[in-house]
Amino acid sequence: MTTLLETDETLRQALAQVRAEVGKAVVGQDGAVTGLIIALLARGHVLLEGVPGVAKTLLVRSLSHALSLDTKRVQFTPDLMPGDVTGSLIYDARAGEFEFRQGPVFTNIMLADEINRTPPKTQSALLEAMEERQVSVDGRSLPLPEPFIVAATMNPIEYEGTYTLPEAQLDRFLLKLVLDLPERETEVEVLRRHSNGFNPRDLAGAGVTAVLGADELAQAQQAVSAVGASPDVLAYLVDLARATRQSPSVKLGVSPRGTTALLAAAKAWAWLNGYQSITPDHVQAMVLPVWRHRIQLRPEAELEGIGVDAILRSILQQVQVPI
């Protein structure tokens, strides 16, 4: 008879194999792959920040392929309308009535490419989908498929023709992952693969195979939700959040939604590492990706060149860790 622990270990091994499958197409972005898996386990959304050409789109496509999930890509542009994302009512002349034609948001992983290039009206069309996992149209609420996450990309260096994401929407992203330019050896490996005929549009040809499905992912999500947290660790998490609100360099600190997001991500990270409850180490490991996009700095701190990551690292050193 298979025990619950054995089932969890089988799922963890399958997710490790997912990382290996993605590695057949994407080189040197192991941290981002793990972050996307954590987001799926915690049922959260991901903001991917990086300059063009660091494989953000390929990363999402490879992950969905390895998980046998449906994915749709939307290129966000200034003229994109809300209906282009959620769907539209189309008049059927033969039936004499309107019918709803689903938009690309009806998928498992929606890749919102350059999300900050579209106006706030269209950005806000995603809010209900991200928070409620449904789309409301003509007085009806249509549920989105399970699992459902939004993986949105942003270019950190180009601001012309872009629109700042509102705080309410930023707060709904579980993680913000930063994809850096590759090291020299990694870039050489990328060129070697392309020299040998690698085609980023042909994942099957690259050998990427599906090793996990939606049902197994749902089991893993259920196992993650059962991971425990002691009162001391919960208090530590709140102390960290309060420290962000009291920092002299911070204009807007972490909200209660941010603390619950950190708890969810820490649970996923603990489960992936075989723990039945979270420890301060798991909390500390997830603080930067979960909170770096939820904090607004004061203008004087920005002028001095102080970064959010540096403030969070300082807070981690200052707040007492429960033993």
Short mmCIF file of C-alpha atoms in Angstrom, two decimals:
data_model
loop_
_atom_site.label_atom_id
_atom_site.label_comp_id
_atom_site.label_asym_id
_atom_site.label_seq_id
_atom_site.Cartn_x
_atom_site.Cartn_y
_atom_site.Cartn_z
CA MET A 1 0.00 0.00 0.00
CA THR A 2 1.46 3.35 -1.07
CA THR A 3 1.79 5.84 1.78
CA LEU A 4 1.22 9.58 1.50
CA LEU A 5 4.93 10.24 1.98
CA GLU A 6 5.80 7.88 -0.87
CA THR A 7 3.28 9.64 -3.12
CA ASP A 8 4.79 13.02 -2.24
CA GLU A 9 8.27 11.75 -3.02
CA THR A 10 7.12 10.42 -6.40
CA LEU A 11 5.61 13.82 -7.23
CA ARG A 12 8.80 15.61 -6.16
CA GLN A 13 10.88 13.34 -8.38
CA ALA A 14 8.53 14.04 -11.30
CA LEU A 15 8.90 17.79 -10.77
CA ALA A 16 12.67 17.39 -10.67
CA GLN A 17 12.38 15.64 -14.02
CA VAL A 18 10.32 18.61 -15.28
CA ARG A 19 13.29 20.86 -14.51
CA ALA A 20 15.52 18.47 -16.45
CA GLU A 21 13.17 18.52 -19.44
CA VAL A 22 13.05 22.34 -19.47
CA GLY A 23 16.86 22.31 -19.31
CA LYS A 24 16.91 20.60 -22.72
CA ALA A 25 15.61 23.85 -24.25
CA VAL A 26 16.65 26.58 -21.78
CA VAL A 27 20.20 26.91 -20.45
CA GLY A 28 21.26 28.67 -17.26
CA GLN A 29 17.87 29.71 -15.88
CA ASP A 30 17.43 27.02 -13.20
CA GLY A 31 16.31 29.56 -10.60
CA ALA A 32 13.55 30.88 -12.85
CA VAL A 33 12.39 27.33 -13.65
CA THR A 34 12.17 26.54 -9.94
CA GLY A 35 10.32 29.81 -9.36
CA LEU A 36 7.71 28.95 -11.98
CA ILE A 37 7.22 25.52 -10.44
CA ILE A 38 6.79 27.10 -7.00
CA ALA A 39 4.18 29.46 -8.47
CA LEU A 40 2.27 26.54 -9.96
CA LEU A 41 2.38 24.64 -6.66
CA ALA A 42 1.21 27.71 -4.74
CA ARG A 43 -1.39 28.60 -7.40
CA GLY A 44 0.19 32.02 -7.95
CA HIS A 45 1.21 34.22 -10.86
CA VAL A 46 4.70 35.21 -11.97
CA LEU A 47 6.30 38.41 -13.24
CA LEU A 48 9.40 37.71 -15.34
CA GLU A 49 11.77 40.65 -15.69
CA GLY A 50 14.71 40.61 -18.05
CA VAL A 51 16.16 42.25 -21.13
CA PRO A 52 15.05 40.87 -24.52
CA GLY A 53 16.69 37.63 -25.56
CA VAL A 54 17.15 35.85 -22.20
CA ALA A 55 14.61 33.11 -23.10
CA LYS A 56 11.63 34.33 -21.05
CA THR A 57 9.09 33.15 -23.63
CA LEU A 58 10.96 29.92 -24.36
CA LEU A 59 11.10 29.19 -20.63
CA VAL A 60 7.32 29.38 -20.23
CA ARG A 61 6.65 27.38 -23.39
CA SER A 62 9.11 24.66 -22.35
CA LEU A 63 7.60 24.39 -18.87
CA SER A 64 4.05 24.04 -20.19
CA HIS A 65 5.26 21.42 -22.67
CA ALA A 66 6.98 19.40 -19.92
CA LEU A 67 3.82 19.60 -17.79
CA SER A 68 1.46 18.78 -20.67
CA LEU A 69 -0.46 22.00 -20.03
CA ASP A 70 -2.13 24.30 -22.52
CA THR A 71 -0.47 27.68 -22.99
CA LYS A 72 -1.40 30.78 -24.95
CA ARG A 73 0.75 33.83 -25.65
CA VAL A 74 -0.57 37.38 -25.93
CA GLN A 75 1.66 40.18 -27.15
CA PHE A 76 0.52 43.20 -25.15
CA THR A 77 0.46 46.34 -27.31
CA PRO A 78 -0.93 49.88 -26.86
CA ASP A 79 -3.99 49.07 -29.01
CA LEU A 80 -4.89 45.80 -27.26
CA MET A 81 -8.46 45.82 -25.93
CA PRO A 82 -9.82 43.99 -22.84
CA GLY A 83 -11.91 41.72 -25.06
CA ASP A 84 -8.75 40.62 -26.87
CA VAL A 85 -7.67 39.04 -23.57
CA THR A 86 -10.85 37.82 -21.89
CA GLY A 87 -13.04 37.21 -24.94
CA SER A 88 -15.94 38.96 -26.66
CA LEU A 89 -19.66 38.62 -27.33
CA ILE A 90 -20.16 37.81 -31.01
CA TYR A 91 -23.54 38.08 -32.70
CA ASP A 92 -24.65 34.82 -34.33
CA ALA A 93 -26.95 35.82 -37.21
CA ARG A 94 -28.27 32.29 -37.67
CA ALA A 95 -29.26 31.86 -34.02
CA GLY A 96 -30.26 35.50 -33.66
CA GLU A 97 -28.37 35.90 -30.40
CA PHE A 98 -24.98 36.79 -28.97
CA GLU A 99 -22.52 34.08 -28.05
CA PHE A 100 -19.33 34.41 -26.03
CA ARG A 101 -16.09 33.62 -27.82
CA GLN A 102 -13.39 32.78 -25.30
CA GLY A 103 -10.19 34.81 -25.29
CA PRO A 104 -6.64 33.55 -24.73
CA VAL A 105 -7.05 33.85 -20.94
CA PHE A 106 -8.93 30.53 -21.06
CA THR A 107 -5.81 28.39 -20.80
CA ASN A 108 -3.55 26.85 -18.15
CA ILE A 109 -0.53 29.13 -18.55
CA MET A 110 -1.13 32.51 -20.12
CA LEU A 111 2.04 34.22 -21.29
CA ALA A 112 1.43 37.97 -21.14
CA ASP A 113 4.36 39.28 -23.15
CA GLU A 114 5.48 42.83 -22.28
CA ILE A 115 2.44 43.41 -20.08
CA ASN A 116 3.48 47.00 -19.38
CA ARG A 117 3.05 48.00 -23.05
CA THR A 118 -0.75 47.99 -22.85
CA PRO A 119 -2.91 50.72 -21.22
CA PRO A 120 -4.34 50.28 -17.69
CA LYS A 121 -7.80 49.52 -19.11
CA THR A 122 -6.51 46.32 -20.68
CA GLN A 123 -4.13 45.53 -17.81
CA SER A 124 -7.10 45.61 -15.43
CA ALA A 125 -8.95 43.09 -17.58
CA LEU A 126 -6.63 40.50 -16.07
CA LEU A 127 -7.39 41.42 -12.45
CA GLU A 128 -10.53 39.29 -12.09
CA ALA A 129 -8.92 36.37 -13.88
CA MET A 130 -5.83 36.53 -11.66
CA GLU A 131 -7.70 36.93 -8.36
CA GLU A 132 -11.00 35.08 -8.87
CA ARG A 133 -9.90 32.68 -11.64
CA GLN A 134 -12.99 33.52 -13.62
CA VAL A 135 -14.24 35.89 -16.31
CA SER A 136 -17.54 37.75 -15.90
CA VAL A 137 -19.48 38.44 -19.08
CA ASP A 138 -23.11 39.34 -19.66
CA GLY A 139 -24.02 38.67 -16.03
CA ARG A 140 -22.37 35.24 -15.97
CA SER A 141 -19.15 34.10 -14.33
CA LEU A 142 -17.16 31.64 -16.43
CA PRO A 143 -14.50 29.64 -14.54
CA LEU A 144 -10.99 29.39 -15.96
CA PRO A 145 -9.26 26.02 -16.41
CA GLU A 146 -7.27 24.48 -13.58
CA PRO A 147 -4.43 25.04 -13.13
CA PHE A 148 -4.30 28.66 -14.26
CA ILE A 149 -1.40 31.08 -13.88
CA VAL A 150 -0.35 34.27 -15.64
CA ALA A 151 3.33 34.50 -16.54
CA ALA A 152 3.92 38.13 -17.51
CA THR A 153 7.16 39.50 -18.94
CA MET A 154 8.60 42.99 -18.56
CA ASN A 155 11.64 44.74 -20.04
CA PRO A 156 13.48 46.56 -17.20
CA ILE A 157 15.39 49.03 -19.38
CA GLU A 158 12.87 50.31 -21.91
CA TYR A 159 10.24 52.75 -20.63
CA GLU A 160 9.18 54.60 -23.79
CA GLY A 161 5.65 53.63 -24.74
CA THR A 162 5.06 51.67 -21.53
CA TYR A 163 2.49 51.96 -18.74
CA THR A 164 3.36 51.35 -15.11
CA LEU A 165 1.48 48.41 -13.62
CA PRO A 166 -0.89 49.54 -10.83
CA GLU A 167 -0.03 48.43 -7.29
CA ALA A 168 -3.22 46.38 -7.10
CA GLN A 169 -2.07 44.29 -10.04
CA LEU A 170 1.56 44.00 -8.95
CA ASP A 171 0.34 42.71 -5.60
CA ARG A 172 -1.47 39.86 -7.33
CA PHE A 173 1.75 38.41 -8.72
CA LEU A 174 3.09 35.83 -6.30
CA LEU A 175 6.69 36.12 -7.53
CA LYS A 176 8.87 38.50 -9.45
CA LEU A 177 11.74 36.59 -11.03
CA VAL A 178 14.71 38.45 -12.50
CA LEU A 179 16.38 36.75 -15.47
CA ASP A 180 19.95 38.00 -15.80
CA LEU A 181 22.23 37.81 -18.82
CA PRO A 182 24.00 34.42 -18.93
CA GLU A 183 27.54 33.72 -17.81
CA ARG A 184 30.18 33.20 -20.51
CA GLU A 185 30.12 29.38 -20.30
CA THR A 186 26.32 29.35 -20.42
CA GLU A 187 26.23 31.56 -23.50
CA VAL A 188 28.79 29.32 -25.21
CA GLU A 189 26.50 26.34 -24.50
CA VAL A 190 23.55 28.24 -26.01
CA LEU A 191 25.54 28.85 -29.19
CA ARG A 192 26.70 25.23 -29.28
CA ARG A 193 23.11 24.02 -29.23
CA HIS A 194 22.06 26.41 -31.97
CA SER A 195 25.11 25.39 -34.00
CA ASN A 196 23.94 21.76 -33.69
CA GLY A 197 20.52 22.62 -35.10
CA PHE A 198 18.45 23.53 -32.02
CA ASN A 199 15.15 25.16 -33.02
CA PRO A 200 13.43 27.01 -30.15
CA ARG A 201 10.09 26.67 -31.97
CA ASP A 202 10.36 22.88 -32.07
CA LEU A 203 10.40 21.70 -28.45
CA ALA A 204 9.60 18.12 -29.39
CA GLY A 205 12.58 18.12 -31.72
CA ALA A 206 14.74 19.34 -28.83
CA GLY A 207 13.68 16.27 -26.86
CA VAL A 208 11.39 18.02 -24.37
CA THR A 209 8.73 15.52 -23.30
CA ALA A 210 5.75 15.73 -20.96
CA VAL A 211 6.47 14.06 -17.61
CA LEU A 212 3.60 15.40 -15.51
CA GLY A 213 -0.03 16.31 -16.09
CA ALA A 214 -2.72 18.50 -14.56
CA ASP A 215 -4.00 15.72 -12.27
CA GLU A 216 -0.57 15.06 -10.76
CA LEU A 217 0.00 18.79 -10.39
CA ALA A 218 -3.31 19.08 -8.50
CA GLN A 219 -2.10 16.34 -6.12
CA ALA A 220 1.13 18.24 -5.54
CA GLN A 221 -0.82 21.46 -4.88
CA GLN A 222 -2.91 19.64 -2.30
CA ALA A 223 0.22 18.27 -0.62
CA VAL A 224 1.74 21.78 -0.50
CA SER A 225 -1.39 23.19 1.16
CA ALA A 226 -0.99 20.58 3.93
CA VAL A 227 2.53 21.78 4.86
CA GLY A 228 2.47 23.15 8.40
CA ALA A 229 3.82 26.32 10.00
CA SER A 230 4.56 26.80 13.70
CA PRO A 231 3.30 29.90 15.55
CA ASP A 232 6.90 31.12 15.93
CA VAL A 233 7.51 30.97 12.18
CA LEU A 234 4.22 32.75 11.46
CA ALA A 235 5.17 35.48 13.92
CA TYR A 236 8.60 35.75 12.26
CA LEU A 237 6.93 36.24 8.89
CA VAL A 238 4.76 39.05 10.29
CA ASP A 239 7.78 40.68 11.95
CA LEU A 240 9.54 40.76 8.57
CA ALA A 241 6.51 42.39 6.95
CA ARG A 242 6.23 44.99 9.72
CA ALA A 243 9.92 45.77 9.33
CA THR A 244 9.34 46.70 5.67
CA ARG A 245 6.61 49.15 6.73
CA GLN A 246 8.88 50.76 9.32
CA SER A 247 11.97 51.10 7.13
CA PRO A 248 12.93 54.78 6.63
CA SER A 249 13.68 54.09 2.95
CA VAL A 250 10.26 52.56 2.22
CA LYS A 251 7.16 54.54 1.20
CA LEU A 252 4.84 51.54 0.95
CA GLY A 253 5.65 48.29 2.75
CA VAL A 254 4.32 44.77 2.39
CA SER A 255 0.55 44.31 2.78
CA PRO A 256 -1.20 41.37 4.49
CA ARG A 257 -1.66 39.88 1.01
CA GLY A 258 2.13 39.91 0.76
CA THR A 259 2.49 37.96 4.02
CA THR A 260 0.05 35.28 2.86
CA ALA A 261 1.89 35.12 -0.48
CA LEU A 262 5.20 34.57 1.33
CA LEU A 263 3.62 31.83 3.44
CA ALA A 264 2.31 30.07 0.31
CA ALA A 265 5.66 30.28 -1.49
CA ALA A 266 7.56 29.10 1.61
CA LYS A 267 5.21 26.11 1.87
CA ALA A 268 5.87 25.18 -1.75
CA TRP A 269 9.64 25.52 -1.28
CA ALA A 270 9.54 23.46 1.93
CA TRP A 271 7.53 20.70 0.26
CA LEU A 272 9.87 20.60 -2.73
CA ASN A 273 12.73 20.02 -0.29
CA GLY A 274 10.91 17.23 1.55
CA TYR A 275 9.81 19.14 4.68
CA GLN A 276 6.42 18.71 6.35
CA SER A 277 6.48 22.21 7.86
CA ILE A 278 8.22 25.45 6.97
CA THR A 279 11.31 26.76 8.74
CA PRO A 280 12.79 30.29 8.86
CA ASP A 281 15.22 29.17 6.14
CA HIS A 282 12.33 28.54 3.75
CA VAL A 283 10.86 31.95 4.54
CA GLN A 284 14.20 33.70 4.00
CA ALA A 285 14.76 31.91 0.68
CA MET A 286 11.49 33.27 -0.72
CA VAL A 287 11.50 36.83 0.68
CA LEU A 288 13.18 38.49 -2.32
CA PRO A 289 11.14 36.97 -5.16
CA VAL A 290 7.86 37.33 -3.26
CA TRP A 291 8.32 40.86 -1.90
CA ARG A 292 10.63 42.75 -4.28
CA HIS A 293 7.72 43.99 -6.42
CA ARG A 294 5.43 44.85 -3.48
CA ILE A 295 7.57 47.62 -1.97
CA GLN A 296 7.65 51.28 -3.01
CA LEU A 297 10.75 53.26 -2.11
CA ARG A 298 10.84 56.88 -1.03
CA PRO A 299 12.16 59.26 -3.71
CA GLU A 300 15.24 60.11 -1.65
CA ALA A 301 16.14 56.42 -1.36
CA GLU A 302 15.86 56.02 -5.14
CA LEU A 303 18.07 59.07 -5.65
CA GLU A 304 20.69 57.50 -3.40
CA GLY A 305 20.60 54.34 -5.51
CA ILE A 306 19.19 52.10 -2.78
CA GLY A 307 17.53 49.00 -4.24
CA VAL A 308 14.59 46.99 -2.91
CA ASP A 309 16.62 43.78 -2.79
CA ALA A 310 19.27 45.48 -0.65
CA ILE A 311 16.61 46.71 1.80
CA LEU A 312 15.09 43.23 2.06
CA ARG A 313 18.50 41.67 2.70
CA SER A 314 19.13 44.23 5.43
CA ILE A 315 15.76 43.45 7.04
CA LEU A 316 16.55 39.72 6.98
CA GLN A 317 19.74 40.46 8.93
CA GLN A 318 18.03 42.73 11.47
CA VAL A 319 14.86 40.80 12.37
CA GLN A 320 15.39 38.18 15.06
CA VAL A 321 15.07 34.61 13.79
CA PRO A 322 13.09 32.16 15.96
CA ILE A 323 15.15 29.21 17.15
#
